[in-house]
Each structure stands twice: as structure tokens, then as C-alpha cells.
N, CA, C and O atoms as a GROMACS GRO file, in nm:
protein
  568
    1UNK      N    1   1.776  -6.703  10.759
    1UNK     CA    2   1.674  -6.672  10.857
    1UNK      C    3   1.564  -6.778  10.850
    1UNK      O    4   1.520  -6.814  10.741
    2UNK      N    5   1.519  -6.826  10.964
    2UNK     CA    6   1.418  -6.930  10.971
    2UNK      C    7   1.281  -6.874  10.936
    2UNK      O    8   1.243  -6.768  10.984
    3UNK      N    9   1.207  -6.946  10.851
    3UNK     CA   10   1.073  -6.905  10.813
    3UNK      C   11   0.975  -6.936  10.927
    3UNK      O   12   0.985  -7.042  10.988
    4UNK      N   13   0.880  -6.845  10.956
    4UNK     CA   14   0.781  -6.874  11.060
    4UNK      C   15   0.688  -6.986  11.015
    4UNK      O   16   0.669  -7.007  10.895
    5UNK      N   17   0.630  -7.056  11.111
    5UNK     CA   18   0.534  -7.161  11.080
    5UNK      C   19   0.415  -7.100  11.007
    5UNK      O   20   0.384  -6.982  11.028
    6UNK      N   21   0.347  -7.177  10.922
    6UNK     CA   22   0.234  -7.121  10.849
    6UNK      C   23   0.116  -7.086  10.939
    6UNK      O   24   0.026  -7.012  10.899
    7UNK      N   25   0.118  -7.138  11.061
    7UNK     CA   26   0.012  -7.110  11.157
    7UNK      C   27   0.075  -7.103  11.295
    7UNK      O   28   0.156  -7.188  11.331
    8UNK      N   29   0.038  -7.001  11.373
    8UNK     CA   30   0.093  -6.991  11.507
    8UNK      C   31   0.046  -6.868  11.581
    8UNK      O   32  -0.041  -6.794  11.534
    9UNK      N   33   0.104  -6.848  11.699
    9UNK     CA   34   0.069  -6.732  11.780
    9UNK      C   35   0.183  -6.703  11.877
    9UNK      O   36   0.270  -6.787  11.900
   10UNK      N   37   0.180  -6.583  11.933
   10UNK     CA   38   0.279  -6.547  12.034
   10UNK      C   39   0.226  -6.432  12.119
   10UNK      O   40   0.135  -6.359  12.079
   11UNK      N   41   0.285  -6.418  12.232
   11UNK     CA   42   0.258  -6.306  12.321
   11UNK      C   43   0.372  -6.207  12.302
   11UNK      O   44   0.489  -6.247  12.299
   12UNK      N   45   0.340  -6.079  12.289
   12UNK     CA   46   0.444  -5.978  12.268
   12UNK      C   47   0.440  -5.878  12.383
   12UNK      O   48   0.336  -5.857  12.445
   13UNK      N   49   0.555  -5.815  12.412
   13UNK     CA   50   0.559  -5.720  12.523
   13UNK      C   51   0.459  -5.606  12.506
   13UNK      O   52   0.438  -5.556  12.395
   14UNK      N   53   0.400  -5.566  12.617
   14UNK     CA   54   0.308  -5.452  12.619
   14UNK      C   55   0.316  -5.389  12.757
   14UNK      O   56   0.339  -5.457  12.857
   15UNK      N   57   0.298  -5.259  12.762
   15UNK     CA   58   0.320  -5.184  12.885
   15UNK      C   59   0.244  -5.237  13.006
   15UNK      O   60   0.307  -5.280  13.103
   16UNK      N   61   0.112  -5.236  13.003
   16UNK     CA   62   0.036  -5.272  13.122
   16UNK      C   63  -0.057  -5.391  13.101
   16UNK      O   64  -0.102  -5.452  13.198
   17UNK      N   65  -0.085  -5.424  12.979
   17UNK     CA   66  -0.178  -5.531  12.949
   17UNK      C   67  -0.105  -5.646  12.881
   17UNK      O   68   0.017  -5.657  12.893
   18UNK      N   69  -0.178  -5.730  12.813
   18UNK     CA   70  -0.120  -5.842  12.740
   18UNK      C   71  -0.152  -5.823  12.592
   18UNK      O   72  -0.266  -5.790  12.557
   19UNK      N   73  -0.054  -5.842  12.506
   19UNK     CA   74  -0.075  -5.830  12.361
   19UNK      C   75  -0.041  -5.963  12.295
   19UNK      O   76   0.065  -6.022  12.320
   20UNK      N   77  -0.133  -6.009  12.212
   20UNK     CA   78  -0.113  -6.134  12.140
   20UNK      C   79  -0.112  -6.108  11.991
   20UNK      O   80  -0.173  -6.013  11.942
   21UNK      N   81  -0.041  -6.194  11.920
   21UNK     CA   82  -0.042  -6.194  11.774
   21UNK      C   83  -0.069  -6.336  11.730
   21UNK      O   84  -0.024  -6.432  11.793
   22UNK      N   85  -0.143  -6.350  11.620
   22UNK     CA   86  -0.170  -6.482  11.564
   22UNK      C   87  -0.168  -6.472  11.412
   22UNK      O   88  -0.192  -6.366  11.356
   23UNK      N   89  -0.138  -6.584  11.347
   23UNK     CA   90  -0.135  -6.588  11.201
   23UNK      C   91  -0.171  -6.727  11.153
   23UNK      O   92  -0.147  -6.827  11.222
   24UNK      N   93  -0.229  -6.733  11.033
   24UNK     CA   94  -0.269  -6.860  10.973
   24UNK      C   95  -0.305  -6.835  10.826
   24UNK      O   96  -0.320  -6.720  10.785
   25UNK      N   97  -0.319  -6.942  10.750
   25UNK     CA   98  -0.350  -6.925  10.607
   25UNK      C   99  -0.490  -6.868  10.579
   25UNK      O  100  -0.511  -6.808  10.474
   26UNK      N  101  -0.585  -6.887  10.671
   26UNK     CA  102  -0.722  -6.841  10.648
   26UNK      C  103  -0.770  -6.755  10.764
   26UNK      O  104  -0.714  -6.757  10.874
   27UNK      N  105  -0.875  -6.678  10.737
   27UNK     CA  106  -0.937  -6.595  10.842
   27UNK      C  107  -0.982  -6.681  10.958
   27UNK      O  108  -0.959  -6.647  11.074
   28UNK      N  109  -1.047  -6.792  10.928
   28UNK     CA  110  -1.103  -6.877  11.033
   28UNK      C  111  -0.993  -6.940  11.117
   28UNK      O  112  -1.004  -6.946  11.240
   29UNK      N  113  -0.886  -6.988  11.052
   29UNK     CA  114  -0.775  -7.047  11.127
   29UNK      C  115  -0.704  -6.942  11.211
   29UNK      O  116  -0.655  -6.974  11.320
   30UNK      N  117  -0.698  -6.820  11.164
   30UNK     CA  118  -0.635  -6.712  11.242
   30UNK      C  119  -0.717  -6.682  11.368
   30UNK      O  120  -0.660  -6.659  11.475
   31UNK      N  121  -0.849  -6.682  11.356
   31UNK     CA  122  -0.934  -6.663  11.475
   31UNK      C  123  -0.910  -6.775  11.575
   31UNK      O  124  -0.900  -6.750  11.695
   32UNK      N  125  -0.900  -6.900  11.527
   32UNK     CA  126  -0.873  -7.014  11.616
   32UNK      C  127  -0.738  -6.996  11.685
   32UNK      O  128  -0.727  -7.023  11.805
   33UNK      N  129  -0.636  -6.952  11.613
   33UNK     CA  130  -0.504  -6.928  11.674
   33UNK      C  131  -0.512  -6.817  11.778
   33UNK      O  132  -0.445  -6.825  11.881
   34UNK      N  133  -0.591  -6.714  11.751
   34UNK     CA  134  -0.605  -6.604  11.847
   34UNK      C  135  -0.670  -6.654  11.977
   34UNK      O  136  -0.631  -6.610  12.086
   35UNK      N  137  -0.767  -6.744  11.967
   35UNK     CA  138  -0.828  -6.802  12.087
   35UNK      C  139  -0.722  -6.878  12.167
   35UNK      O  140  -0.713  -6.863  12.289
   36UNK      N  141  -0.644  -6.959  12.098
   36UNK     CA  142  -0.538  -7.034  12.166
   36UNK      C  143  -0.438  -6.939  12.230
   36UNK      O  144  -0.394  -6.962  12.343
   37UNK      N  145  -0.401  -6.833  12.160
   37UNK     CA  146  -0.308  -6.735  12.215
   37UNK      C  147  -0.364  -6.671  12.341
   37UNK      O  148  -0.293  -6.656  12.440
   38UNK      N  149  -0.491  -6.632  12.338
   38UNK     CA  150  -0.555  -6.571  12.455
   38UNK      C  151  -0.544  -6.664  12.576
   38UNK      O  152  -0.499  -6.624  12.683
   39UNK      N  153  -0.586  -6.789  12.558
   39UNK     CA  154  -0.586  -6.885  12.668
   39UNK      C  155  -0.444  -6.913  12.716
   39UNK      O  156  -0.420  -6.926  12.836
   40UNK      N  157  -0.350  -6.923  12.624
   40UNK     CA  158  -0.211  -6.953  12.661
   40UNK      C  159  -0.144  -6.840  12.739
   40UNK      O  160  -0.038  -6.861  12.799
   41UNK      N  161  -0.202  -6.720  12.740
   41UNK     CA  162  -0.141  -6.611  12.816
   41UNK      C  163  -0.156  -6.630  12.966
   41UNK      O  164  -0.083  -6.568  13.043
   42UNK      N  165  -0.249  -6.715  13.010
   42UNK     CA  166  -0.272  -6.724  13.154
   42UNK      C  167  -0.292  -6.863  13.211
   42UNK      O  168  -0.315  -6.876  13.331
   43UNK      N  169  -0.285  -6.969  13.129
   43UNK     CA  170  -0.297  -7.104  13.186
   43UNK      C  171  -0.182  -7.193  13.141
   43UNK      O  172  -0.118  -7.168  13.039
   44UNK      N  173  -0.160  -7.297  13.221
   44UNK     CA  174  -0.070  -7.407  13.183
   44UNK      C  175  -0.160  -7.522  13.143
   44UNK      O  176  -0.237  -7.572  13.225
   45UNK      N  177  -0.150  -7.565  13.018
   45UNK     CA  178  -0.235  -7.672  12.965
   45UNK      C  179  -0.192  -7.811  13.008
   45UNK      O  180  -0.266  -7.907  12.986
   46UNK      N  181  -0.075  -7.825  13.068
   46UNK     CA  182  -0.020  -7.957  13.101
   46UNK      C  183  -0.123  -8.038  13.181
   46UNK      O  184  -0.172  -7.995  13.285
   47UNK      N  185  -0.152  -8.155  13.130
   47UNK     CA  186  -0.243  -8.247  13.200
   47UNK      C  187  -0.390  -8.219  13.179
   47UNK      O  188  -0.474  -8.300  13.219
   48UNK      N  189  -0.425  -8.109  13.119
   48UNK     CA  190  -0.567  -8.077  13.098
   48UNK      C  191  -0.619  -8.153  12.977
   48UNK      O  192  -0.552  -8.160  12.874
   49UNK      N  193  -0.736  -8.210  12.989
   49UNK     CA  194  -0.797  -8.287  12.882
   49UNK      C  195  -0.920  -8.214  12.830
   49UNK      O  196  -1.005  -8.172  12.908
   50UNK      N  197  -0.931  -8.198  12.697
   50UNK     CA  198  -1.053  -8.138  12.642
   50UNK      C  199  -1.173  -8.226  12.672
   50UNK      O  200  -1.165  -8.349  12.662
   51UNK      N  201  -1.282  -8.165  12.709
   51UNK     CA  202  -1.402  -8.240  12.743
   51UNK      C  203  -1.518  -8.207  12.651
   51UNK      O  204  -1.514  -8.235  12.532
   52UNK      N  205  -1.619  -8.148  12.707
   52UNK     CA  206  -1.742  -8.117  12.637
   52UNK      C  207  -1.718  -8.026  12.517
   52UNK      O  208  -1.633  -7.938  12.519
   53UNK      N  209  -1.795  -8.051  12.411
   53UNK     CA  210  -1.789  -7.962  12.295
   53UNK      C  211  -1.894  -7.853  12.309
   53UNK      O  212  -2.008  -7.880  12.347
   54UNK      N  213  -1.854  -7.732  12.279
   54UNK     CA  214  -1.943  -7.617  12.281
   54UNK      C  215  -1.941  -7.551  12.145
   54UNK      O  216  -1.838  -7.550  12.077
   55UNK      N  217  -2.054  -7.496  12.105
   55UNK     CA  218  -2.061  -7.424  11.977
   55UNK      C  219  -2.105  -7.281  12.002
   55UNK      O  220  -2.190  -7.255  12.088
   56UNK      N  221  -2.047  -7.190  11.928
   56UNK     CA  222  -2.083  -7.049  11.935
   56UNK      C  223  -2.092  -6.996  11.793
   56UNK      O  224  -2.009  -7.027  11.709
   57UNK      N  225  -2.193  -6.916  11.768
   57UNK     CA  226  -2.210  -6.854  11.636
   57UNK      C  227  -2.192  -6.704  11.649
   57UNK      O  228  -2.264  -6.638  11.724
   58UNK      N  229  -2.097  -6.652  11.575
   58UNK     CA  230  -2.074  -6.508  11.570
   58UNK      C  231  -2.144  -6.456  11.445
   58UNK      O  232  -2.111  -6.498  11.334
   59UNK      N  233  -2.240  -6.365  11.461
   59UNK     CA  234  -2.313  -6.316  11.345
   59UNK      C  235  -2.226  -6.233  11.252
   59UNK      O  236  -2.121  -6.184  11.292
   60UNK      N  237  -2.271  -6.218  11.129
   60UNK     CA  238  -2.197  -6.143  11.028
   60UNK      C  239  -2.157  -6.006  11.080
   60UNK      O  240  -2.237  -5.935  11.143
   61UNK      N  241  -2.033  -5.969  11.053
   61UNK     CA  242  -1.977  -5.841  11.097
   61UNK      C  243  -1.846  -5.820  11.023
   61UNK      O  244  -1.807  -5.902  10.940
   62UNK      N  245  -1.779  -5.710  11.052
   62UNK     CA  246  -1.647  -5.690  10.994
   62UNK      C  247  -1.552  -5.795  11.051
   62UNK      O  248  -1.580  -5.855  11.155
   63UNK      N  249  -1.442  -5.818  10.984
   63UNK     CA  250  -1.345  -5.917  11.033
   63UNK      C  251  -1.299  -5.884  11.174
   63UNK      O  252  -1.292  -5.972  11.259
   64UNK      N  253  -1.268  -5.756  11.200
   64UNK     CA  254  -1.222  -5.716  11.333
   64UNK      C  255  -1.330  -5.743  11.438
   64UNK      O  256  -1.300  -5.792  11.547
   65UNK      N  257  -1.456  -5.710  11.405
   65UNK     CA  258  -1.565  -5.732  11.501
   65UNK      C  259  -1.588  -5.881  11.527
   65UNK      O  260  -1.619  -5.921  11.639
   66UNK      N  261  -1.571  -5.964  11.423
   66UNK     CA  262  -1.584  -6.109  11.443
   66UNK      C  263  -1.478  -6.159  11.539
   66UNK      O  264  -1.507  -6.238  11.630
   67UNK      N  265  -1.355  -6.115  11.520
   67UNK     CA  266  -1.246  -6.156  11.609
   67UNK      C  267  -1.275  -6.116  11.753
   67UNK      O  268  -1.263  -6.198  11.844
   68UNK      N  269  -1.314  -5.992  11.773
   68UNK     CA  270  -1.344  -5.943  11.908
   68UNK      C  271  -1.461  -6.019  11.969
   68UNK      O  272  -1.457  -6.054  12.087
   69UNK      N  273  -1.563  -6.046  11.890
   69UNK     CA  274  -1.680  -6.119  11.940
   69UNK      C  275  -1.640  -6.258  11.991
   69UNK      O  276  -1.685  -6.300  12.097
   70UNK      N  277  -1.557  -6.327  11.915
   70UNK     CA  278  -1.516  -6.462  11.956
   70UNK      C  279  -1.429  -6.456  12.081
   70UNK      O  280  -1.450  -6.535  12.174
   71UNK      N  281  -1.333  -6.365  12.085
   71UNK     CA  282  -1.245  -6.356  12.203
   71UNK      C  283  -1.324  -6.311  12.326
   71UNK      O  284  -1.300  -6.362  12.436
   72UNK      N  285  -1.418  -6.218  12.309
   72UNK     CA  286  -1.503  -6.176  12.421
   72UNK      C  287  -1.586  -6.294  12.473
   72UNK      O  288  -1.609  -6.305  12.593
   73UNK      N  289  -1.630  -6.381  12.384
   73UNK     CA  290  -1.709  -6.498  12.426
   73UNK      C  291  -1.625  -6.593  12.511
   73UNK      O  292  -1.676  -6.651  12.606
   74UNK      N  293  -1.498  -6.609  12.477
   74UNK     CA  294  -1.410  -6.693  12.559
   74UNK      C  295  -1.402  -6.637  12.701
   74UNK      O  296  -1.414  -6.712  12.798
   75UNK      N  297  -1.382  -6.507  12.712
   75UNK     CA  298  -1.372  -6.442  12.844
   75UNK      C  299  -1.506  -6.453  12.917
   75UNK      O  300  -1.507  -6.481  13.037
   76UNK      N  301  -1.616  -6.432  12.848
   76UNK     CA  302  -1.749  -6.442  12.908
   76UNK      C  303  -1.774  -6.582  12.963
   76UNK      O  304  -1.821  -6.597  13.076
   77UNK      N  305  -1.744  -6.685  12.884
   77UNK     CA  306  -1.767  -6.823  12.928
   77UNK      C  307  -1.677  -6.861  13.046
   77UNK      O  308  -1.715  -6.938  13.134
   78UNK      N  309  -1.557  -6.805  13.046
   78UNK     CA  310  -1.468  -6.830  13.159
   78UNK      C  311  -1.529  -6.770  13.286
   78UNK      O  312  -1.529  -6.834  13.391
   79UNK      N  313  -1.581  -6.649  13.275
   79UNK     CA  314  -1.637  -6.580  13.390
   79UNK      C  315  -1.770  -6.639  13.436
   79UNK      O  316  -1.798  -6.641  13.556
   80UNK      N  317  -1.853  -6.685  13.344
   80UNK     CA  318  -1.988  -6.727  13.380
   80UNK      C  319  -2.007  -6.878  13.390
   80UNK      O  320  -2.091  -6.925  13.466
   81UNK      N  321  -1.929  -6.954  13.313
   81UNK     CA  322  -1.946  -7.100  13.311
   81UNK      C  323  -1.824  -7.175  13.362
   81UNK      O  324  -1.824  -7.298  13.365
   82UNK      N  325  -1.720  -7.102  13.402
   82UNK     CA  326  -1.596  -7.163  13.452
   82UNK      C  327  -1.539  -7.266  13.356
   82UNK      O  328  -1.498  -7.374  13.397
   83UNK      N  329  -1.538  -7.232  13.226
   83UNK     CA  330  -1.481  -7.322  13.128
   83UNK      C  331  -1.391  -7.246  13.031
   83UNK      O  332  -1.411  -7.128  13.003
   84UNK      N  333  -1.292  -7.319  12.981
   84UNK     CA  334  -1.195  -7.263  12.887
   84UNK      C  335  -1.177  -7.357  12.769
   84UNK      O  336  -1.179  -7.479  12.786
   85UNK      N  337  -1.159  -7.302  12.649
   85UNK     CA  338  -1.136  -7.389  12.533
   85UNK      C  339  -0.993  -7.441  12.530
   85UNK      O  340  -0.897  -7.364  12.545
   86UNK      N  341  -0.979  -7.572  12.511
   86UNK     CA  342  -0.846  -7.630  12.491
   86UNK      C  343  -0.820  -7.658  12.345
   86UNK      O  344  -0.705  -7.673  12.303
   87UNK      N  345  -0.927  -7.667  12.266
   87UNK     CA  346  -0.911  -7.676  12.121
   87UNK      C  347  -1.022  -7.594  12.057
   87UNK      O  348  -1.132  -7.582  12.111
   88UNK      N  349  -0.990  -7.537  11.942
   88UNK     CA  350  -1.084  -7.448  11.874
   88UNK      C  351  -1.083  -7.476  11.725
   88UNK      O  352  -0.977  -7.487  11.663
   89UNK      N  353  -1.201  -7.489  11.669
   89UNK     CA  354  -1.218  -7.498  11.524
   89UNK      C  355  -1.317  -7.390  11.483
   89UNK      O  356  -1.420  -7.372  11.548
   90UNK      N  357  -1.284  -7.320  11.376
   90UNK     CA  358  -1.368  -7.209  11.330
   90UNK      C  359  -1.400  -7.231  11.183
   90UNK      O  360  -1.312  -7.266  11.104
   91UNK      N  361  -1.525  -7.209  11.146
   91UNK     CA  362  -1.568  -7.221  11.006
   91UNK      C  363  -1.653  -7.100  10.969
   91UNK      O  364  -1.719  -7.040  11.054
   92UNK      N  365  -1.650  -7.065  10.843
   92UNK     CA  366  -1.737  -6.961  10.789
   92UNK      C  367  -1.879  -7.016  10.788
   92UNK      O  368  -1.899  -7.131  10.750
   93UNK      N  369  -1.977  -6.937  10.829
   93UNK     CA  370  -2.114  -6.986  10.832
   93UNK      C  371  -2.187  -6.967  10.699
   93UNK      O  372  -2.304  -7.002  10.688
   94UNK      N  373  -2.119  -6.912  10.598
   94UNK     CA  374  -2.178  -6.891  10.468
   94UNK      C  375  -2.257  -6.762  10.454
   94UNK      O  376  -2.302  -6.727  10.345
   95UNK      N  377  -2.272  -6.691  10.565
   95UNK     CA  378  -2.348  -6.565  10.563
   95UNK      C  379  -2.266  -6.449  10.619
   95UNK      O  380  -2.321  -6.345  10.655
   96UNK      N  381  -2.134  -6.467  10.624
   96UNK     CA  382  -2.048  -6.359  10.674
   96UNK      C  383  -2.014  -6.370  10.822
   96UNK      O  384  -1.938  -6.288  10.874
   97UNK      N  385  -2.068  -6.470  10.888
   97UNK     CA  386  -2.038  -6.492  11.029
   97UNK      C  387  -1.948  -6.613  11.046
   97UNK      O  388  -1.894  -6.667  10.950
   98UNK      N  389  -1.932  -6.654  11.172
   98UNK     CA  390  -1.846  -6.768  11.203
   98UNK      C  391  -1.918  -6.868  11.292
   98UNK      O  392  -2.002  -6.831  11.374
   99UNK      N  393  -1.885  -6.994  11.274
   99UNK     CA  394  -1.928  -7.100  11.364
   99UNK      C  395  -1.802  -7.148  11.436
   99UNK      O  396  -1.706  -7.192  11.372
  100UNK      N  397  -1.802  -7.139  11.568
  100UNK     CA  398  -1.687  -7.174  11.649
  100UNK      C  399  -1.720  -7.297  11.731
  100UNK      O  400  -1.821  -7.299  11.802
  101UNK      N  401  -1.635  -7.400  11.722
  101UNK     CA  402  -1.653  -7.521  11.803
  101UNK      C  403  -1.534  -7.533  11.897
  101UNK      O  404  -1.418  -7.537  11.854
  102UNK      N  405  -1.565  -7.539  12.025
  102UNK     CA  406  -1.462  -7.552  12.127
  102UNK      C  407  -1.475  -7.686  12.196
  102UNK      O  408  -1.585  -7.736  12.217
  103UNK      N  409  -1.360  -7.745  12.234
  103UNK     CA  410  -1.356  -7.855  12.331
  103UNK      C  411  -1.304  -7.789  12.457
  103UNK      O  412  -1.194  -7.735  12.458
  104UNK      N  413  -1.383  -7.793  12.562
  104UNK     CA  414  -1.353  -7.714  12.682
  104UNK      C  415  -1.313  -7.801  12.800
  104UNK      O  416  -1.336  -7.922  12.804
  105UNK      N  417  -1.254  -7.734  12.897
  105UNK     CA  418  -1.225  -7.793  13.027
  105UNK      C  419  -1.266  -7.691  13.133
  105UNK      O  420  -1.281  -7.573  13.104
  106UNK      N  421  -1.283  -7.738  13.254
  106UNK     CA  422  -1.317  -7.647  13.363
  106UNK      C  423  -1.197  -7.564  13.405
  106UNK      O  424  -1.083  -7.609  13.394
  107UNK      N  425  -1.223  -7.443  13.452
  107UNK     CA  426  -1.113  -7.358  13.497
  107UNK      C  427  -1.038  -7.420  13.615
  107UNK      O  428  -0.922  -7.388  13.639
  108UNK      N  429  -1.105  -7.509  13.688
  108UNK     CA  430  -1.040  -7.574  13.801
  108UNK      C  431  -0.946  -7.687  13.757
  108UNK      O  432  -0.873  -7.742  13.840
  109UNK      N  433  -0.947  -7.722  13.627
  109UNK     CA  434  -0.863  -7.831  13.577
  109UNK      C  435  -0.729  -7.782  13.522
  109UNK      O  436  -0.646  -7.862  13.478
  110UNK      N  437  -0.707  -7.650  13.525
  110UNK     CA  438  -0.582  -7.593  13.472
  110UNK      C  439  -0.519  -7.505  13.579
  110UNK      O  440  -0.586  -7.455  13.670
  111UNK      N  441  -0.388  -7.487  13.565
  111UNK     CA  442  -0.316  -7.399  13.657
  111UNK      C  443  -0.305  -7.261  13.595
  111UNK      O  444  -0.263  -7.245  13.480
  112UNK      N  445  -0.342  -7.160  13.673
  112UNK     CA  446  -0.328  -7.022  13.627
  112UNK      C  447  -0.181  -6.982  13.640
  112UNK      O  448  -0.121  -7.000  13.746
  113UNK      N  449  -0.125  -6.926  13.533
  113UNK     CA  450   0.016  -6.887  13.536
  113UNK      C  451   0.036  -6.741  13.497
  113UNK      O  452   0.149  -6.693  13.491
  114UNK      N  453  -0.072  -6.671  13.472
  114UNK     CA  454  -0.060  -6.531  13.431
  114UNK      C  455  -0.186  -6.455  13.466
  114UNK      O  456  -0.281  -6.509  13.522
  115UNK      N  457  -0.185  -6.327  13.432
  115UNK     CA  458  -0.300  -6.240  13.459
  115UNK      C  459  -0.416  -6.282  13.369
  115UNK      O  460  -0.400  -6.302  13.249
  116UNK      N  461  -0.533  -6.295  13.429
  116UNK     CA  462  -0.653  -6.337  13.357
  116UNK      C  463  -0.711  -6.217  13.282
  116UNK      O  464  -0.736  -6.113  13.342
  117UNK      N  465  -0.733  -6.231  13.152
  117UNK     CA  466  -0.792  -6.120  13.075
  117UNK      C  467  -0.933  -6.088  13.120
  117UNK      O  468  -1.011  -6.177  13.153
  118UNK      N  469  -0.964  -5.960  13.121
  118UNK     CA  470  -1.097  -5.913  13.159
  118UNK      C  471  -1.177  -5.865  13.039
  118UNK      O  472  -1.300  -5.868  13.041
  119UNK      N  473  -1.106  -5.821  12.933
  119UNK     CA  474  -1.175  -5.770  12.814
  119UNK      C  475  -1.076  -5.761  12.698
  119UNK      O  476  -0.954  -5.766  12.717
  120UNK      N  477  -1.132  -5.748  12.579
  120UNK     CA  478  -1.052  -5.726  12.459
  120UNK      C  479  -1.055  -5.577  12.430
  120UNK      O  480  -1.162  -5.517  12.421
  121UNK      N  481  -0.938  -5.518  12.416
  121UNK     CA  482  -0.928  -5.376  12.386
  121UNK      C  483  -0.941  -5.354  12.235
  121UNK      O  484  -0.891  -5.434  12.156
  122UNK      N  485  -1.006  -5.247  12.197
  122UNK     CA  486  -1.016  -5.212  12.055
  122UNK      C  487  -0.897  -5.126  12.012
  122UNK      O  488  -0.878  -5.102  11.892
  123UNK      N  489  -0.819  -5.080  12.109
  123UNK     CA  490  -0.703  -4.996  12.080
  123UNK      C  491  -0.595  -5.078  12.008
  123UNK      O  492  -0.555  -5.184  12.056
  124UNK      N  493  -0.550  -5.030  11.894
  124UNK     CA  494  -0.446  -5.094  11.814
  124UNK      C  495  -0.484  -5.235  11.769
  124UNK      O  496  -0.396  -5.318  11.745
  125UNK      N  497  -0.613  -5.263  11.757
  125UNK     CA  498  -0.661  -5.391  11.706
  125UNK      C  499  -0.628  -5.400  11.557
  125UNK      O  500  -0.650  -5.305  11.482
  126UNK      N  501  -0.576  -5.514  11.517
  126UNK     CA  502  -0.543  -5.536  11.376
  126UNK      C  503  -0.582  -5.678  11.338
  126UNK      O  504  -0.549  -5.773  11.410
  127UNK      N  505  -0.653  -5.693  11.225
  127UNK     CA  506  -0.690  -5.825  11.176
  127UNK      C  507  -0.719  -5.817  11.027
  127UNK      O  508  -0.805  -5.740  10.984
  128UNK      N  509  -0.649  -5.896  10.948
  128UNK     CA  510  -0.674  -5.897  10.805
  128UNK      C  511  -0.569  -5.976  10.730
  128UNK      O  512  -0.475  -6.029  10.790
  129UNK      N  513  -0.587  -5.985  10.599
  129UNK     CA  514  -0.493  -6.060  10.516
  129UNK      C  515  -0.367  -5.980  10.487
  129UNK      O  516  -0.371  -5.858  10.472
  130UNK      N  517  -0.256  -6.052  10.480
  130UNK     CA  518  -0.128  -5.996  10.439
  130UNK      C  519  -0.067  -6.098  10.343
  130UNK      O  520  -0.009  -6.198  10.386
  131UNK      N  521  -0.081  -6.073  10.215
  131UNK     CA  522  -0.035  -6.172  10.118
  131UNK      C  523  -0.119  -6.298  10.128
  131UNK      O  524  -0.241  -6.293  10.118
  132UNK      N  525  -0.053  -6.411  10.149
  132UNK     CA  526  -0.121  -6.540  10.159
  132UNK      C  527  -0.157  -6.578  10.302
  132UNK      O  528  -0.203  -6.690  10.326
  133UNK      N  529  -0.138  -6.486  10.395
  133UNK     CA  530  -0.160  -6.517  10.537
  133UNK      C  531  -0.255  -6.415  10.599
  133UNK      O  532  -0.254  -6.297  10.563
  134UNK      N  533  -0.336  -6.463  10.692
  134UNK     CA  534  -0.416  -6.374  10.776
  134UNK      C  535  -0.340  -6.356  10.906
  134UNK      O  536  -0.279  -6.450  10.956
  135UNK      N  537  -0.345  -6.236  10.961
  135UNK     CA  538  -0.280  -6.213  11.090
  135UNK      C  539  -0.362  -6.116  11.173
  135UNK      O  540  -0.442  -6.039  11.121
  136UNK      N  541  -0.339  -6.122  11.303
  136UNK     CA  542  -0.407  -6.030  11.394
  136UNK      C  543  -0.314  -5.993  11.508
  136UNK      O  544  -0.220  -6.065  11.541
  137UNK      N  545  -0.343  -5.879  11.568
  137UNK     CA  546  -0.276  -5.834  11.689
  137UNK      C  547  -0.385  -5.775  11.778
  137UNK      O  548  -0.463  -5.690  11.736
  138UNK      N  549  -0.388  -5.820  11.903
  138UNK     CA  550  -0.494  -5.784  11.995
  138UNK      C  551  -0.434  -5.754  12.131
  138UNK      O  552  -0.346  -5.825  12.179
  139UNK      N  553  -0.484  -5.647  12.194
  139UNK     CA  554  -0.446  -5.617  12.331
  139UNK      C  555  -0.558  -5.664  12.423
  139UNK      O  556  -0.676  -5.636  12.400
  140UNK      N  557  -0.519  -5.736  12.528
  140UNK     CA  558  -0.614  -5.788  12.626
  140UNK      C  559  -0.600  -5.708  12.755
  140UNK      O  560  -0.490  -5.696  12.809
  141UNK      N  561  -0.709  -5.654  12.805
  141UNK     CA  562  -0.709  -5.585  12.933
  141UNK      C  563  -0.704  -5.690  13.044
  141UNK      O  564  -0.784  -5.784  13.046
  142UNK      N  565  -0.610  -5.674  13.136
  142UNK     CA  566  -0.599  -5.769  13.248
  142UNK      C  567  -0.624  -5.699  13.380
  142UNK      O  568  -0.619  -5.763  13.485
   0.00000   0.00000   0.00000
């Protein structure tokens, strides 16, 4: 049986919404993978170039709340600033929060290929360490 990559994400079947899973060696890398998974559920990245860098700070909270805060910010920025992250780097801020750096592109620079998420559901939210890997599962309301 083939071993999964040490870092990655996927979309899994869900009744009415979209469900994503992500995994990585660290909490911060897992959050970055979850951002990529969210965006990959509804855009085609082909030809899109990362542009402006944006920074977001998620204040100290539980791991699950940090994940939701970051994913909600992606949806908020898409709705209010017409921008989407094409690359994501996440670091611990040293106080229990996260510093997120995105390289973004305009929503008009990508092709929509799926239902656009409207919110992150707290139902069946999972985020935490499993052995040497962090993983999460999130349902996105579309």
C-alpha cells in the first residue's frame, strides 16, 4: 500500500456541502494545507500568478478556533477584497496565535470550477495531532 505524502489535502464526499481534509507534520503547515484545500475546491489555479503579499494574525485560541479563524478570513477577503490566496505560509506567533502570510491574486484572475464557500461549519470539525502528523477535517457551507 502506498504511503500518503507527509503533507497534503483532499476533498471528500459530503451530502450537501464541501468537506476538506488536510495533513502535515506541524499545526501551522496543516493550517496552510487547509487554506489550499479550501481554495482548490472552487478555483482552477492554471495560469494564475501570486501577486501581493498579505498578512493576517489570528489571536491565541484553541487549535480548532485558530483553524476556523484563518479559513473564515479567506472567505471574508474573497467576499470583501476580491482576492484569493495562491500560496500560504503560517507561523506560530509565540503567544498561542498564528501569523499567516498569503500571496494573493484577484478573483477575476482565476476560473471558478465549483461552489464558492460561504462559511466554515463547526459541525464535525476536527483538528489536532495524530502521532507525528497534524490533520484536520472541515465542512464548508456552500
